[in-house]
Short mmCIF file of C-alpha atoms and ligand atoms in Angstrom, two decimals:
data_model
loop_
_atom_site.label_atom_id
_atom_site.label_comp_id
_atom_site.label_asym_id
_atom_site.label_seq_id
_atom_site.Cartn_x
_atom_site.Cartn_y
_atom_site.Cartn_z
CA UNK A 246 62.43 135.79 -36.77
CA UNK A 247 58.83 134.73 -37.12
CA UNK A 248 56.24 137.06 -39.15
CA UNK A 249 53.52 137.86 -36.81
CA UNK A 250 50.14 137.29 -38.87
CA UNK A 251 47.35 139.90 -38.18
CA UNK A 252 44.28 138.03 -39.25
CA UNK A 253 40.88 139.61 -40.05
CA UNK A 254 37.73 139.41 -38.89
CA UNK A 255 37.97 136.23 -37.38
CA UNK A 256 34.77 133.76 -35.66
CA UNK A 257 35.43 134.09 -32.17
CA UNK A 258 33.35 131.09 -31.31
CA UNK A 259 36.75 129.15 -32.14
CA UNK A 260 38.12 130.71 -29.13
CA UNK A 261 35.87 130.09 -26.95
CA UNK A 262 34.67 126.13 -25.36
CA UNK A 263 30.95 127.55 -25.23
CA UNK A 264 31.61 127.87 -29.08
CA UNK A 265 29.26 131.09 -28.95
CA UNK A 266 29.96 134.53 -29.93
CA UNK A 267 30.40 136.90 -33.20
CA UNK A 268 34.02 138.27 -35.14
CA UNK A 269 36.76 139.82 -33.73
CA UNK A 270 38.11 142.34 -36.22
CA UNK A 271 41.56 141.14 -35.64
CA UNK A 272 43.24 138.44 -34.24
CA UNK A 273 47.02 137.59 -33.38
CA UNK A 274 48.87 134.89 -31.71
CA UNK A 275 52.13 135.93 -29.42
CA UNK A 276 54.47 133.82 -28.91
CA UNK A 277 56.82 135.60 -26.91
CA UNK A 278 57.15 139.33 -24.90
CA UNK A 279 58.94 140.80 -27.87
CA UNK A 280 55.73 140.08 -30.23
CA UNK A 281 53.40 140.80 -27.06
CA UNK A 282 54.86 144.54 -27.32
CA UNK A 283 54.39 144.30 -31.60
CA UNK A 284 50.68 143.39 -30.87
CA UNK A 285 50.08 146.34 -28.56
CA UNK A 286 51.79 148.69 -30.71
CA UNK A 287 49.54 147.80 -33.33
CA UNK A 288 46.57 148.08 -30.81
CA UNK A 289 47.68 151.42 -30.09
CA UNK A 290 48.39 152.76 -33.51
CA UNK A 291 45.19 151.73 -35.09
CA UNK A 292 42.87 152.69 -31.98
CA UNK A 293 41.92 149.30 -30.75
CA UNK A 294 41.37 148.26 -27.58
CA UNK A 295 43.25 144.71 -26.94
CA UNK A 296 42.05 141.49 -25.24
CA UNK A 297 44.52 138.99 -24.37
CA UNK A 298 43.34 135.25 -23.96
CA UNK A 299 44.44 131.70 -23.05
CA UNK A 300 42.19 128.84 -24.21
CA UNK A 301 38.96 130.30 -23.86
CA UNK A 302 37.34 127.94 -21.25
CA UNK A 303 36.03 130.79 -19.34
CA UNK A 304 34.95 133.28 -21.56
CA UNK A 305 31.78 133.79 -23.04
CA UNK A 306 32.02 136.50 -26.17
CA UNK A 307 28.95 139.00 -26.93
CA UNK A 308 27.35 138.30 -30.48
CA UNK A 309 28.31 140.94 -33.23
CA UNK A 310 31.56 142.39 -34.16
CA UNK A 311 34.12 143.64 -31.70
CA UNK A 312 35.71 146.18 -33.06
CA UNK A 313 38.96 145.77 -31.27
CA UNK A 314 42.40 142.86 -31.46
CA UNK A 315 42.22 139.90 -29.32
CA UNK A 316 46.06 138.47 -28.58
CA UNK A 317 46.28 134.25 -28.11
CA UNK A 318 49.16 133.56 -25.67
CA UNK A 319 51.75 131.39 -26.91
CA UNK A 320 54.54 132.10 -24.59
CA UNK A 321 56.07 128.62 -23.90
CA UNK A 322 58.26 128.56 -21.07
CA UNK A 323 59.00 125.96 -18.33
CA UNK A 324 62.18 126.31 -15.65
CA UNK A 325 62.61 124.00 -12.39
CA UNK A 326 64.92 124.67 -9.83
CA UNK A 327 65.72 123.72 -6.35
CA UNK A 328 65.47 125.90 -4.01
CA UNK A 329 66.02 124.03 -0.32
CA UNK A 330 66.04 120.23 0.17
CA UNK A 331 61.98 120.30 0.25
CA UNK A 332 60.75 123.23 -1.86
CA UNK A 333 61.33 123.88 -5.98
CA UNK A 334 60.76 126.86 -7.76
CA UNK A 335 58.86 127.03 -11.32
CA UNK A 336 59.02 129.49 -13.90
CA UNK A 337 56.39 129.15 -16.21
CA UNK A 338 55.32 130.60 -19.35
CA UNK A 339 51.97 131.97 -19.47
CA UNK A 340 50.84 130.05 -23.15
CA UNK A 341 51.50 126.66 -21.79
CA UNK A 342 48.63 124.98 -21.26
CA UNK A 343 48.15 124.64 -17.43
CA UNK A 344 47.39 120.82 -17.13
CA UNK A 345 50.51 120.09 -18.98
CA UNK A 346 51.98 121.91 -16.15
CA UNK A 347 50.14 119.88 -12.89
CA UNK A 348 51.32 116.89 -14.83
CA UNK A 349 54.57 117.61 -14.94
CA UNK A 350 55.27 118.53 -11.13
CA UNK A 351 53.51 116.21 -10.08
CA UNK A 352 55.50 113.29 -12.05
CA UNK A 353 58.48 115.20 -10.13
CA UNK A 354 56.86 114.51 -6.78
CA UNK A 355 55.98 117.86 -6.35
CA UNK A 356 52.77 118.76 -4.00
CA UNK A 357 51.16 122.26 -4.05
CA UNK A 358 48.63 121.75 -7.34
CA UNK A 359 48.25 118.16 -8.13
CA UNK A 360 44.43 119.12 -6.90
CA UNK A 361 44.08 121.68 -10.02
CA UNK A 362 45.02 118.63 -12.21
CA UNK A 363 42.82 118.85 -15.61
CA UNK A 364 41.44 122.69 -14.93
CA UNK A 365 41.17 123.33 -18.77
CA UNK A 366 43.20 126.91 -20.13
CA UNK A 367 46.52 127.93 -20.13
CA UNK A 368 48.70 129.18 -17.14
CA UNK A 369 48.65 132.60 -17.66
CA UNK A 370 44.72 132.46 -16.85
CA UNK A 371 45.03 130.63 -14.18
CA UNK A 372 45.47 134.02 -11.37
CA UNK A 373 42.68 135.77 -13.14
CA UNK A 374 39.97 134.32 -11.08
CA UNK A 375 42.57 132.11 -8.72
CA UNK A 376 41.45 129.13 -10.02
CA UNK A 377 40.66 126.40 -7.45
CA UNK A 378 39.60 123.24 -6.89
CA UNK A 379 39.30 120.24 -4.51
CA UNK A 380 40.84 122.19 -1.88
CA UNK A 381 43.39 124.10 -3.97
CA UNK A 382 43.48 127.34 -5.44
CA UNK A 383 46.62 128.38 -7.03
CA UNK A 384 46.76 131.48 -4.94
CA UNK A 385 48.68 129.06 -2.37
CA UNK A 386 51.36 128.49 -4.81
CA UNK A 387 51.75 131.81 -6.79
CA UNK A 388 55.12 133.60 -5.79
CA UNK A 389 55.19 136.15 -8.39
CA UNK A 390 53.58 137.00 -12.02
CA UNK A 391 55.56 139.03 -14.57
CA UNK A 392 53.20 141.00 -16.10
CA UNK A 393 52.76 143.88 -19.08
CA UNK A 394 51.38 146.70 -17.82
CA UNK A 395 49.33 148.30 -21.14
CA UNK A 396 48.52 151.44 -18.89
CA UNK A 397 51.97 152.18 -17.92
CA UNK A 398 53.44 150.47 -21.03
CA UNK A 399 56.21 148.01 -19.11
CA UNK A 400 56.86 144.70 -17.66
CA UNK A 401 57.40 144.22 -14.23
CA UNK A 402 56.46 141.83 -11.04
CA UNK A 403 53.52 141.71 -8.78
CA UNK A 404 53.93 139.77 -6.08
CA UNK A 405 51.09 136.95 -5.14
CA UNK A 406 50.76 139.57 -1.85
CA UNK A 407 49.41 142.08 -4.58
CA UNK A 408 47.39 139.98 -6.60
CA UNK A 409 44.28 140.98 -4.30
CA UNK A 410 43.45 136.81 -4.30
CA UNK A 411 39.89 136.05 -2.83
CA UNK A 412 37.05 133.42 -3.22
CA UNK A 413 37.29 132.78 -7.63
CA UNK A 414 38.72 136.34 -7.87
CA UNK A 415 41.72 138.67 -7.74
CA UNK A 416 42.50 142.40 -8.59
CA UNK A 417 42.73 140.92 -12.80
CA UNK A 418 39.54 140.11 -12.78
CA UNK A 419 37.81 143.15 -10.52
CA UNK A 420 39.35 146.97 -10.12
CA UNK A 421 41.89 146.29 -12.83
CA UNK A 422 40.26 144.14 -15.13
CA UNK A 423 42.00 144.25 -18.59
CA UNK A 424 44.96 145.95 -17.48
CA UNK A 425 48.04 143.25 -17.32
CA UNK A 426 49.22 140.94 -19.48
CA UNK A 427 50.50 137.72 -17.99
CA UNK A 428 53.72 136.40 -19.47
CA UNK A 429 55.38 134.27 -16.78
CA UNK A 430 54.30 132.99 -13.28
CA UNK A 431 56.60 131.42 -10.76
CA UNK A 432 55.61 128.94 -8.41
CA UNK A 433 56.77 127.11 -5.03
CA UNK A 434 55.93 123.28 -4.64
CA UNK A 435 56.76 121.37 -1.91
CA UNK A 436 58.71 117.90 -2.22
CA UNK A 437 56.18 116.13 0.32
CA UNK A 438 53.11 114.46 -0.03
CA UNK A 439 49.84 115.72 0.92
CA UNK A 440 48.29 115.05 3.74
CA UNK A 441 44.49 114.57 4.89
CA UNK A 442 41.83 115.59 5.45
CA UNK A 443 40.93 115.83 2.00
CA UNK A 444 38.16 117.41 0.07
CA UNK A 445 35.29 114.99 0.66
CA UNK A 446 34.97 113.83 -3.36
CA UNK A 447 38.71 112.54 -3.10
CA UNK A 448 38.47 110.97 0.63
CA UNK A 449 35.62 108.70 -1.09
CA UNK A 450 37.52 108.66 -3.83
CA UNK A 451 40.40 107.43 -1.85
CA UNK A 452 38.03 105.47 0.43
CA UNK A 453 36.24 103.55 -2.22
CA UNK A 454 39.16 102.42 -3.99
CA UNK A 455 40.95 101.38 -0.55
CA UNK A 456 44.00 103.57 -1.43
CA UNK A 457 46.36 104.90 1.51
CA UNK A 458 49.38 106.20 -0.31
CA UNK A 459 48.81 109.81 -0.49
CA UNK A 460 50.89 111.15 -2.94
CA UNK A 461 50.65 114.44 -5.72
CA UNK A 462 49.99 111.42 -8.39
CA UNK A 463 47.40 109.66 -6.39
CA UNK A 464 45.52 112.62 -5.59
CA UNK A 465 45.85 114.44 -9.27
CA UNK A 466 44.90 110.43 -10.60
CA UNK A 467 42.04 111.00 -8.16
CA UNK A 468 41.07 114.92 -9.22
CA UNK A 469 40.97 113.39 -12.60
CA UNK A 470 38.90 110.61 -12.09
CA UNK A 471 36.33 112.36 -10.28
CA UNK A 472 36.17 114.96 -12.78
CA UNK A 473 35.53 112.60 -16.01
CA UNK A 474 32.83 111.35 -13.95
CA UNK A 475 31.35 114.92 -13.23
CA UNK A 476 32.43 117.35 -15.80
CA UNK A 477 32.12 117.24 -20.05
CA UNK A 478 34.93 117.46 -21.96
CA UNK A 479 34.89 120.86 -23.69
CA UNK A 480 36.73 119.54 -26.68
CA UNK A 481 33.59 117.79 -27.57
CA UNK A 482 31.27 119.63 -25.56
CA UNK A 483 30.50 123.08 -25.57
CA UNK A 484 31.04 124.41 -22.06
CA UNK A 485 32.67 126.95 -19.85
CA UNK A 486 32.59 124.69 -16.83
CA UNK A 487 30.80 126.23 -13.59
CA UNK A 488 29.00 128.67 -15.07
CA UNK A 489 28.09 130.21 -11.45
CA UNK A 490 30.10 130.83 -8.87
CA UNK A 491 28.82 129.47 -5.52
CA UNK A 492 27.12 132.35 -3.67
CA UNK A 493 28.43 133.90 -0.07
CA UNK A 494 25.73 134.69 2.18
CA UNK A 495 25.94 135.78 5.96
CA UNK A 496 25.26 133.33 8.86
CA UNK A 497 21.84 134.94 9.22
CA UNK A 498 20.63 134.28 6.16
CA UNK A 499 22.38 130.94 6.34
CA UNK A 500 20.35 129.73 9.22
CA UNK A 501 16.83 131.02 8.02
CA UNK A 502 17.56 129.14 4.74
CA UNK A 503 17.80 126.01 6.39
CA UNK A 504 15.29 126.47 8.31
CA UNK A 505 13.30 126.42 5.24
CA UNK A 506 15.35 124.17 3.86
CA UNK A 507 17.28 121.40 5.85
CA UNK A 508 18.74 119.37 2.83
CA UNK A 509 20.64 123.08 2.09
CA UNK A 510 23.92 122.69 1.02
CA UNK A 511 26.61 125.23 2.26
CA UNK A 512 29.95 125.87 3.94
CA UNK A 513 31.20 127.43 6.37
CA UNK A 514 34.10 130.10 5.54
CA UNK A 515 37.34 132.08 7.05
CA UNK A 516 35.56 135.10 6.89
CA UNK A 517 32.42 133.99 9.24
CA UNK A 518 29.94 134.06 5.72
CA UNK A 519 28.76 130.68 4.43
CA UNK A 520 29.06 129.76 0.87
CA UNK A 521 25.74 127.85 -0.25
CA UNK A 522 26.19 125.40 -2.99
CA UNK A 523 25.11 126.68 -6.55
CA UNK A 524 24.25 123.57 -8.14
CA UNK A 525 22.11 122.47 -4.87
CA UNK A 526 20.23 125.94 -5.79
CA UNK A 527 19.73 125.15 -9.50
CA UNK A 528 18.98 121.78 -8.67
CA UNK A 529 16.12 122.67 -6.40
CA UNK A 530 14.73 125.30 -8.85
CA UNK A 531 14.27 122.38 -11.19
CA UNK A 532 17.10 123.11 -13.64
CA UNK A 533 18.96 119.70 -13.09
CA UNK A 534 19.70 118.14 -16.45
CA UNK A 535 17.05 120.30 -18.26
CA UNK A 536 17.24 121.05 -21.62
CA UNK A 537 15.74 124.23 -22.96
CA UNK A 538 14.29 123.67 -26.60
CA UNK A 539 13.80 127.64 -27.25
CA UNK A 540 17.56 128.47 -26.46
CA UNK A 541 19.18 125.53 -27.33
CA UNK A 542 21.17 125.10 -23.53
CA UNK A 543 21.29 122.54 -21.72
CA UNK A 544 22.46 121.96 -17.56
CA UNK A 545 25.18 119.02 -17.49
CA UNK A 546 23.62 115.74 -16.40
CA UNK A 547 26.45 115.29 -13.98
CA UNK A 548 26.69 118.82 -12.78
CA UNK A 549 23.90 121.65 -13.01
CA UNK A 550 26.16 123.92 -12.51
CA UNK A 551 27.66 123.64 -16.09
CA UNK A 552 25.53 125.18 -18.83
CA UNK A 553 26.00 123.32 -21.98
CA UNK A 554 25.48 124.31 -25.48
CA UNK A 555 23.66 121.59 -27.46
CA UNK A 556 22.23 123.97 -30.21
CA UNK A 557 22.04 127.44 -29.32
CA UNK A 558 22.51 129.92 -31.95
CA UNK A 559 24.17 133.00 -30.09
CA UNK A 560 25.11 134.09 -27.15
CA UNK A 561 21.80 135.70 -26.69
CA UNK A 562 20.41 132.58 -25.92
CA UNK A 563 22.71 131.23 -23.55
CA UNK A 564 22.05 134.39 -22.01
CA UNK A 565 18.28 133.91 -21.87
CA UNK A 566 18.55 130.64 -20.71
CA UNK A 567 20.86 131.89 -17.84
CA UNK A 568 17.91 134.50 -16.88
CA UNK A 569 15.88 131.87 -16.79
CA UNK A 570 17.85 130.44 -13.92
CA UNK A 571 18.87 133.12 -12.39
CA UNK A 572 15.76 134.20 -11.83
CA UNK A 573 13.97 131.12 -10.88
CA UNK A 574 16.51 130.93 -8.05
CA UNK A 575 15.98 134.65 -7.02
CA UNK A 576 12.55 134.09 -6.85
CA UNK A 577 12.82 130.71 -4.63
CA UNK A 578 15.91 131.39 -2.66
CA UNK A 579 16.38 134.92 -2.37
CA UNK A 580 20.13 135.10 -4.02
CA UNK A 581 21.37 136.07 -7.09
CA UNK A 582 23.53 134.10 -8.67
CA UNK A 583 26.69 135.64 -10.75
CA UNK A 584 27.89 134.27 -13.47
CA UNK A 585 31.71 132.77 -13.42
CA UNK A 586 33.29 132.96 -17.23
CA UNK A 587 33.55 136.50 -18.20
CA UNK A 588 31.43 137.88 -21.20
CA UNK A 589 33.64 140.05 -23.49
CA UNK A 590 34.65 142.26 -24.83
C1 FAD B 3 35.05 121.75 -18.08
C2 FAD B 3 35.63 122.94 -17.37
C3 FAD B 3 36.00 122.80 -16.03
C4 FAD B 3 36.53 123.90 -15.35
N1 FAD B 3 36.89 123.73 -14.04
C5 FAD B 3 37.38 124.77 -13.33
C6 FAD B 3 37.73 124.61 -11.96
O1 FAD B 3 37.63 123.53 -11.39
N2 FAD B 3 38.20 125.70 -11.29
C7 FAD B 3 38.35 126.90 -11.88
O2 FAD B 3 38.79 127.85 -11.20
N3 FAD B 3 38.06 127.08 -13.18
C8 FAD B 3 37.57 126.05 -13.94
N4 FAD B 3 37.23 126.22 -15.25
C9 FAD B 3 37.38 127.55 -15.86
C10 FAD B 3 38.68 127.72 -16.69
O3 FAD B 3 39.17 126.50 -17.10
C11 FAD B 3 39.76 128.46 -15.90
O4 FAD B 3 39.30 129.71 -15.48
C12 FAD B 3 41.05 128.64 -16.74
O5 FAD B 3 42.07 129.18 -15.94
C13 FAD B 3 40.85 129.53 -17.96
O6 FAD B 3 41.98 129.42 -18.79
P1 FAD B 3 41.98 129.90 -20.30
O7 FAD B 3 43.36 129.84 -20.81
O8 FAD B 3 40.97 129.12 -21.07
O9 FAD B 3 41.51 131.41 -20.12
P2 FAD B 3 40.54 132.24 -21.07
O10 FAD B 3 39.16 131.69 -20.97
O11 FAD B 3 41.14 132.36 -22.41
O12 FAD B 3 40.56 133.65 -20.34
C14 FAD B 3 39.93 133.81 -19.08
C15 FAD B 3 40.23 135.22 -18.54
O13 FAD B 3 41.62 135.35 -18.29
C16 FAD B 3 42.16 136.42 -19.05
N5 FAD B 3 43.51 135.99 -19.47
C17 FAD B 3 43.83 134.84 -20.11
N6 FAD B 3 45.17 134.78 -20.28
C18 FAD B 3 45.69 135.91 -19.75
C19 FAD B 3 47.01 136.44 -19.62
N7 FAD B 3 48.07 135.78 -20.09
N8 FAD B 3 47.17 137.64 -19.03
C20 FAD B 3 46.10 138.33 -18.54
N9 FAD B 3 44.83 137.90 -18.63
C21 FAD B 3 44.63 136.68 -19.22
C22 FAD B 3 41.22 136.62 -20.22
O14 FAD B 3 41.28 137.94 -20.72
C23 FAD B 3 39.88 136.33 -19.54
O15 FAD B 3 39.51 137.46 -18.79
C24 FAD B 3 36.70 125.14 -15.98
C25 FAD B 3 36.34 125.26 -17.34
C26 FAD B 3 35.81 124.18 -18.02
C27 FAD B 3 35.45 124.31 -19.47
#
């Protein structure tokens, strides 16, 4: 049996991709439930309130010491099984890193999230926010999560019906924020290819490089290639990806906008509001691939949605730089932007 190694006071900028943040009094990797239980016995018995994480590619950590353990998941796990001639069932382990994962099912000719291909993190993140992209969200293949409950002190099941799924969001990230622990999520893929109409990066995609096979590989090659193009790697760039969410507004104010302004970018939605592109909005407050000498941030050449951190000292000043923004579009637009990666603790 492995020793499970409490360490102490520990940088927490190392687990996070913006590479920000102060110390962590302790620190603990899991690598499976048994050891998850260990590490929240240990929370318990010393007082400390307990922060489990993935990667870190969407989580921005306050400066100073947090007084408290944060758990990495390392609970590998990967099952594949056939359920009828066209569908499979996964069972996944939360700790295994999620593009791993896409890569996988879709070498299997499986179709469901070949469009989430290179989303950085680990699974078990991946129904915090219901992470989407290109037309996907993994909301659409979620069956089930197993989960640790650290109010009521067990595992069980939610169901995706239960997960509360919306727009970059679910019940894990809003009413019960901090309250389950993710060890395993099952998934249903579909042996077919996808079909078009695709999400207008990929048709051009598609278009420009005169491809008509549609399959999960050509679309995740695709996802991937537009990405490289758009996004920086946070393994050598310190980022948290979209570091707004794209805001929802109601037709009303949708329609006086463009009046104003008729380049406006924005989508219609199931739900009758329109969602109005947040990089168009930082774009057109003058933030595009500006980089702030008294913080140290930066917005992504490609992509002013992504805040960069070129030299900032602390997460004070990514947070003054996101003011800065935030309020430059308030002022022009009229809409507050909210932030995407979650600041902890
Ligand atoms: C370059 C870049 C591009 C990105 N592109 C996208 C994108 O296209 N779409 C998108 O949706 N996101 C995107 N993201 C955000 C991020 O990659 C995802 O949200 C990812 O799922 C986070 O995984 P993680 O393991 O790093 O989670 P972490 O950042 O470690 O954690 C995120 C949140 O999930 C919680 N959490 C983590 N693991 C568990 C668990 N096992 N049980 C319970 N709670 C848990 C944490 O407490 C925290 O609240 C991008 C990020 C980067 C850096």
């Amino acid at each position: 049996m492995r020793l499970m190694r409490f360490q102490e006071n520990v940088d927490l900028a190392n687990f996070s991709t913006m590479a920000l943040g102060g110390k962590v009094r302790y620190l603990v990797r899991v690598s499976n439930e048994t050891e998850l239980v260990e590490a929240m016995s240990f929370a318990k018995a010393n007082k400390l309130h307990s922060i489990i994480i993935g990667e870190g590619s969407n989580i921005v950590w306050q400066d100073g010491l947090f007084e408290g353990l944060v758990i990495v998941n390392d609970i590998n796990y990967f099952d594949i099984h056939k359920e009828t001639s066209n569908s499979y069932l996964l069972t996944v382990g939360a700790g295994e890193i999620w593009d791993k994962i896409v890569e996988q099912s879709t070498s299997e000719e499986l179709s469901g999230i070949e469009a989430l291909s290179l989303i950085p993190g680990k699974t078990g993140a991946t129904p915090i926010q219901n992470v989407g992209a290109y037309g996907q969200e993994i909301s659409q293949s979620l069956v089930n999560i197993r989960v640790y409950d650290a109010l009521e002190n067990k595992f069980f099941t939610i169901d995706n019906a239960d997960c509360g799924f919306g727009y970059r969001t679910s019940r894990f990230k809003t009413s019960e924020r901090g309250r389950f622990y993710i060890t395993k999520l099952k998934l249903r893929l579909k042996k077919t290819n996808p079909e078009p109409p695709f999400y207008k990066d990929v048709t051009n995609y598609f278009n420009d490089q005169k491809i008509t096979d549609f399959t999960p590989e050509t679309v995740r090659q695709a996802v991937i290639q537009i990405r490289k193009h758009k996004l920086p790697d946070p393994k050598t760039i310190h980022n948290c990806g979209s570091f707004f969410a794209n805001p929802l507004i109601s037709q009303e104010s949708e329609q006086q906008l463009k009046t104003l302004f008729p380049d406006l970018v924005s989508w219609p939605t199931d739900n009758g509001l329109f969602k109005v592109s947040a990089a168009w909005l930082i774009e057109k407050a003058g933030y595009k691939n500006y980089h702030d000498q008294e913080t140290g941030m930066a917005t992504w050449e490609n992509q002013p949605l992504v805040l960069v951190n070129e030299h900032a000292k602390s997460t004070n000043d990514l947070l003054l730089f996101k003011e800065k923004i935030v309020s430059v579009v308030q002022a022009r637009f009229g809409i507050e932007l909210q932030q995407e990666p979650e600041l902890l603790p």
